[in-house]
Short mmCIF file of C-alpha atoms in Angstrom, two decimals:
data_model
loop_
_atom_site.label_atom_id
_atom_site.label_comp_id
_atom_site.label_asym_id
_atom_site.label_seq_id
_atom_site.Cartn_x
_atom_site.Cartn_y
_atom_site.Cartn_z
CA UNK W 1 8.75 22.92 -16.66
CA UNK W 2 9.36 20.04 -19.05
CA UNK W 3 7.29 16.87 -19.14
CA UNK W 4 9.93 14.64 -17.50
CA UNK W 5 10.39 17.21 -14.74
CA UNK W 6 6.66 17.33 -14.01
CA UNK W 7 6.52 13.55 -13.70
CA UNK W 8 9.58 13.62 -11.45
CA UNK W 9 7.90 16.12 -9.13
CA UNK W 10 4.72 14.02 -9.04
CA UNK W 11 6.79 10.96 -8.13
CA UNK W 12 8.28 12.95 -5.26
CA UNK W 13 4.84 14.06 -4.12
CA UNK W 14 3.62 10.46 -4.15
CA UNK W 15 6.64 9.40 -2.12
CA UNK W 16 6.37 12.07 0.59
CA UNK W 17 2.60 11.64 0.89
CA UNK W 18 3.17 8.03 1.97
CA UNK W 19 0.23 5.78 2.79
CA UNK W 20 -2.10 8.77 3.00
CA UNK W 21 -1.69 9.34 -0.72
CA UNK W 22 -2.35 12.56 -2.59
CA UNK W 23 -5.44 13.63 -4.53
CA UNK W 24 -5.72 15.33 -7.92
CA UNK W 25 -6.60 18.70 -6.41
CA UNK W 26 -3.42 18.74 -4.34
CA UNK W 27 -1.30 17.90 -7.38
CA UNK W 28 -3.09 20.58 -9.39
CA UNK W 29 -2.46 23.18 -6.68
CA UNK W 30 1.21 22.31 -6.21
CA UNK W 31 2.11 22.17 -9.90
CA UNK W 32 -0.40 24.80 -11.09
CA UNK W 33 -1.85 22.42 -13.66
CA UNK W 34 -5.41 21.79 -14.79
CA UNK W 35 -7.20 18.51 -14.04
CA UNK W 36 -6.92 17.17 -17.58
CA UNK W 37 -3.15 17.61 -17.57
CA UNK W 38 -2.78 15.97 -14.17
CA UNK W 39 -4.86 13.00 -15.31
CA UNK W 40 -2.62 12.69 -18.39
CA UNK W 41 0.57 12.54 -16.33
CA UNK W 42 -0.93 10.20 -13.74
CA UNK W 43 -2.00 7.81 -16.49
CA UNK W 44 1.55 7.82 -17.84
CA UNK W 45 3.02 7.13 -14.41
CA UNK W 46 0.53 4.34 -13.67
CA UNK W 47 1.44 2.68 -16.98
CA UNK W 48 5.19 3.10 -16.43
CA UNK W 49 5.08 1.59 -12.94
CA UNK W 50 2.92 -1.32 -14.11
CA UNK W 51 6.00 -2.76 -15.82
CA UNK W 52 7.38 -6.07 -14.50
CA UNK W 53 10.72 -4.34 -14.03
CA UNK W 54 9.26 -2.08 -11.33
CA UNK W 55 9.02 -3.08 -7.70
CA UNK W 56 6.30 -0.61 -6.79
CA UNK W 57 3.18 0.65 -8.52
CA UNK W 58 1.01 3.75 -8.60
CA UNK W 59 -2.60 3.02 -7.68
CA UNK W 60 -5.74 5.13 -7.49
CA UNK W 61 -7.69 4.46 -4.30
CA UNK W 62 -10.38 6.44 -2.52
CA UNK W 63 -10.08 9.42 -4.84
CA UNK W 64 -6.31 9.74 -4.50
CA UNK W 65 -3.04 8.29 -5.74
CA UNK W 66 -0.32 6.47 -3.83
CA UNK W 67 2.69 4.20 -4.17
CA UNK W 68 2.15 0.59 -3.11
CA UNK W 69 4.15 -2.61 -3.37
CA UNK W 70 3.02 -5.36 -5.71
CA UNK W 71 1.07 -8.34 -4.42
CA UNK W 72 3.26 -10.84 -6.28
CA UNK W 73 6.29 -9.67 -4.29
CA UNK W 74 4.66 -10.23 -0.89
CA UNK W 75 6.63 -13.44 -0.06
CA UNK W 76 9.90 -11.51 -0.21
CA UNK W 77 8.63 -8.72 2.02
CA UNK W 78 7.50 -11.28 4.58
CA UNK W 79 11.02 -12.70 4.72
CA UNK W 80 12.35 -9.25 5.58
CA UNK W 81 9.78 -8.24 8.15
CA UNK W 82 7.83 -10.59 10.36
CA UNK W 83 4.37 -9.04 10.36
CA UNK W 84 1.34 -10.48 12.18
CA UNK W 85 -0.99 -12.46 9.94
CA UNK W 86 -4.41 -11.09 9.13
CA UNK W 87 -6.79 -11.75 11.99
CA UNK W 88 -10.05 -13.31 10.93
CA UNK W 89 -13.05 -11.14 11.73
CA UNK W 90 -15.88 -12.83 13.56
CA UNK W 91 -19.30 -13.15 11.94
CA UNK W 92 -20.59 -10.49 14.32
CA UNK W 93 -17.85 -8.08 13.28
CA UNK W 94 -18.42 -8.78 9.59
CA UNK W 95 -22.15 -8.19 9.93
CA UNK W 96 -21.55 -4.91 11.76
CA UNK W 97 -18.98 -3.83 9.16
CA UNK W 98 -21.33 -4.59 6.27
CA UNK W 99 -24.17 -2.64 7.90
CA UNK W 100 -21.92 0.36 8.56
CA UNK W 101 -20.62 0.26 4.98
CA UNK W 102 -24.06 0.35 3.40
CA UNK W 103 -25.96 2.44 5.96
CA UNK W 104 -23.34 5.01 7.04
CA UNK W 105 -23.46 7.26 8.90
CA UNK W 106 -25.18 5.01 11.42
CA UNK W 107 -25.35 4.75 15.21
CA UNK W 108 -24.75 1.67 17.37
CA UNK W 109 -28.45 1.54 18.32
CA UNK W 110 -29.44 1.46 14.64
CA UNK W 111 -26.90 -1.30 13.98
CA UNK W 112 -28.29 -3.31 16.88
CA UNK W 113 -31.84 -2.79 15.59
CA UNK W 114 -30.81 -4.41 12.30
CA UNK W 115 -28.71 -7.23 13.80
CA UNK W 116 -31.05 -7.84 16.71
CA UNK W 117 -28.17 -8.22 19.18
CA UNK W 118 -25.72 -6.03 21.08
CA UNK W 119 -22.92 -4.76 18.86
CA UNK W 120 -20.57 -2.81 21.13
CA UNK W 121 -17.80 -5.42 21.07
CA UNK W 122 -17.80 -5.94 17.25
CA UNK W 123 -17.67 -2.17 16.78
CA UNK W 124 -14.67 -1.91 19.12
CA UNK W 125 -12.93 -4.59 17.06
CA UNK W 126 -13.61 -2.74 13.81
CA UNK W 127 -12.36 0.54 15.25
CA UNK W 128 -9.19 -1.16 16.51
CA UNK W 129 -8.56 -2.48 13.01
CA UNK W 130 -9.15 0.99 11.52
CA UNK W 131 -12.02 -0.29 9.36
CA UNK W 132 -14.59 2.12 10.83
CA UNK W 133 -14.39 5.42 12.71
CA UNK W 134 -16.53 8.07 14.36
CA UNK W 135 -17.86 10.42 11.68
CA UNK W 136 -20.28 12.54 13.70
CA UNK W 137 -22.94 12.65 16.38
CA UNK W 138 -26.71 12.28 16.32
CA UNK W 139 -28.53 15.56 16.95
CA UNK W 140 -30.57 15.80 20.13
CA UNK W 141 -30.43 14.06 23.50
CA UNK W 142 -27.63 11.59 24.06
CA UNK W 143 -25.64 12.67 20.98
CA UNK W 144 -24.97 9.06 19.96
CA UNK W 145 -21.85 8.39 17.91
CA UNK W 146 -22.30 7.92 14.18
CA UNK W 147 -19.99 5.43 12.47
CA UNK W 148 -18.62 5.29 8.94
CA UNK W 149 -15.95 3.36 7.05
CA UNK W 150 -12.32 4.47 6.71
CA UNK W 151 -9.80 4.74 3.92
CA UNK W 152 -8.26 1.51 5.26
CA UNK W 153 -11.62 -0.17 4.62
CA UNK W 154 -11.54 0.92 0.98
CA UNK W 155 -7.97 -0.32 0.58
CA UNK W 156 -8.77 -3.65 2.28
CA UNK W 157 -11.57 -4.37 -0.18
CA UNK W 158 -9.95 -2.78 -3.24
CA UNK W 159 -12.51 0.00 -3.63
CA UNK W 160 -11.88 3.48 -5.00
CA UNK W 161 -14.91 4.81 -3.17
CA UNK W 162 -17.91 3.60 -1.19
CA UNK W 163 -19.94 3.91 -4.40
CA UNK W 164 -18.23 0.78 -5.72
CA UNK W 165 -19.89 -1.45 -3.11
CA UNK W 166 -22.00 -4.23 -4.68
CA UNK W 167 -25.57 -2.99 -5.22
CA UNK W 168 -28.36 -4.08 -2.89
CA UNK W 169 -32.11 -4.43 -3.56
CA UNK W 170 -33.76 -1.00 -3.77
CA UNK W 171 -36.69 -1.99 -1.54
CA UNK W 172 -36.39 -4.16 1.55
CA UNK W 173 -39.40 -4.71 3.80
CA UNK W 174 -39.24 -5.00 7.58
CA UNK W 175 -39.84 -8.75 7.22
CA UNK W 176 -36.75 -9.02 5.02
CA UNK W 177 -34.30 -7.33 7.40
CA UNK W 178 -32.68 -10.66 8.33
CA UNK W 179 -32.18 -11.51 4.68
CA UNK W 180 -30.68 -8.06 4.11
CA UNK W 181 -28.13 -8.65 6.88
CA UNK W 182 -27.32 -12.07 5.42
CA UNK W 183 -26.67 -10.41 2.06
CA UNK W 184 -24.41 -7.80 3.68
CA UNK W 185 -22.49 -10.54 5.46
CA UNK W 186 -22.14 -12.92 2.52
CA UNK W 187 -20.69 -10.25 0.22
CA UNK W 188 -18.08 -9.21 2.76
CA UNK W 189 -17.32 -12.78 3.85
CA UNK W 190 -16.49 -13.75 0.27
CA UNK W 191 -14.25 -10.71 -0.22
CA UNK W 192 -12.47 -11.09 3.12
CA UNK W 193 -12.00 -14.84 2.63
CA UNK W 194 -10.36 -14.13 -0.71
CA UNK W 195 -8.06 -11.55 0.85
CA UNK W 196 -7.08 -13.89 3.69
CA UNK W 197 -6.45 -16.78 1.29
CA UNK W 198 -4.05 -14.63 -0.69
CA UNK W 199 -2.32 -13.66 2.56
CA UNK W 200 -1.96 -17.27 3.74
CA UNK W 201 -0.62 -18.39 0.36
CA UNK W 202 2.24 -15.93 0.70
CA UNK W 203 3.26 -17.11 4.21
#
């Protein structure tokens, strides 16, 4: 298969994979190519679609590749489809989200131990927004649900993987738990505020 044909097939794979995206291993398996070759073609496609003459782009998120629209074209999309504006997360929800992101997998009881207050409602909100999900159960009596972040969470904050979260202090004492939560919250508040500002500017 010639080079232009390989790139055409990859474009098709990106299209049919939709918002779920497709990872390198899947492309390798389908096209019977090694990882180095796949990376070469993906780099070429990413560069080609970065052109101002293109209305979509190829992005690498959460270990996979997918087609997305470009942020600068958002005003035109909003004229076509009336979509609900981004709902602001409460401070409680942001705190819970930050704790899940850094401590996952983590149970509701553990989250409440850190926050010092009940967290059932904030967790329901985060699940409804597809920012967190059930990732397992605690062993033993009760089998409490363990929570972790989702792919939507990575996309919302522009992360390729959870490893790209801002680093936290290596050692935090029990007396500093409140400060740790404040740090979690402030990092996410800044990022979410930036995202919401961009959204409001395009309305």
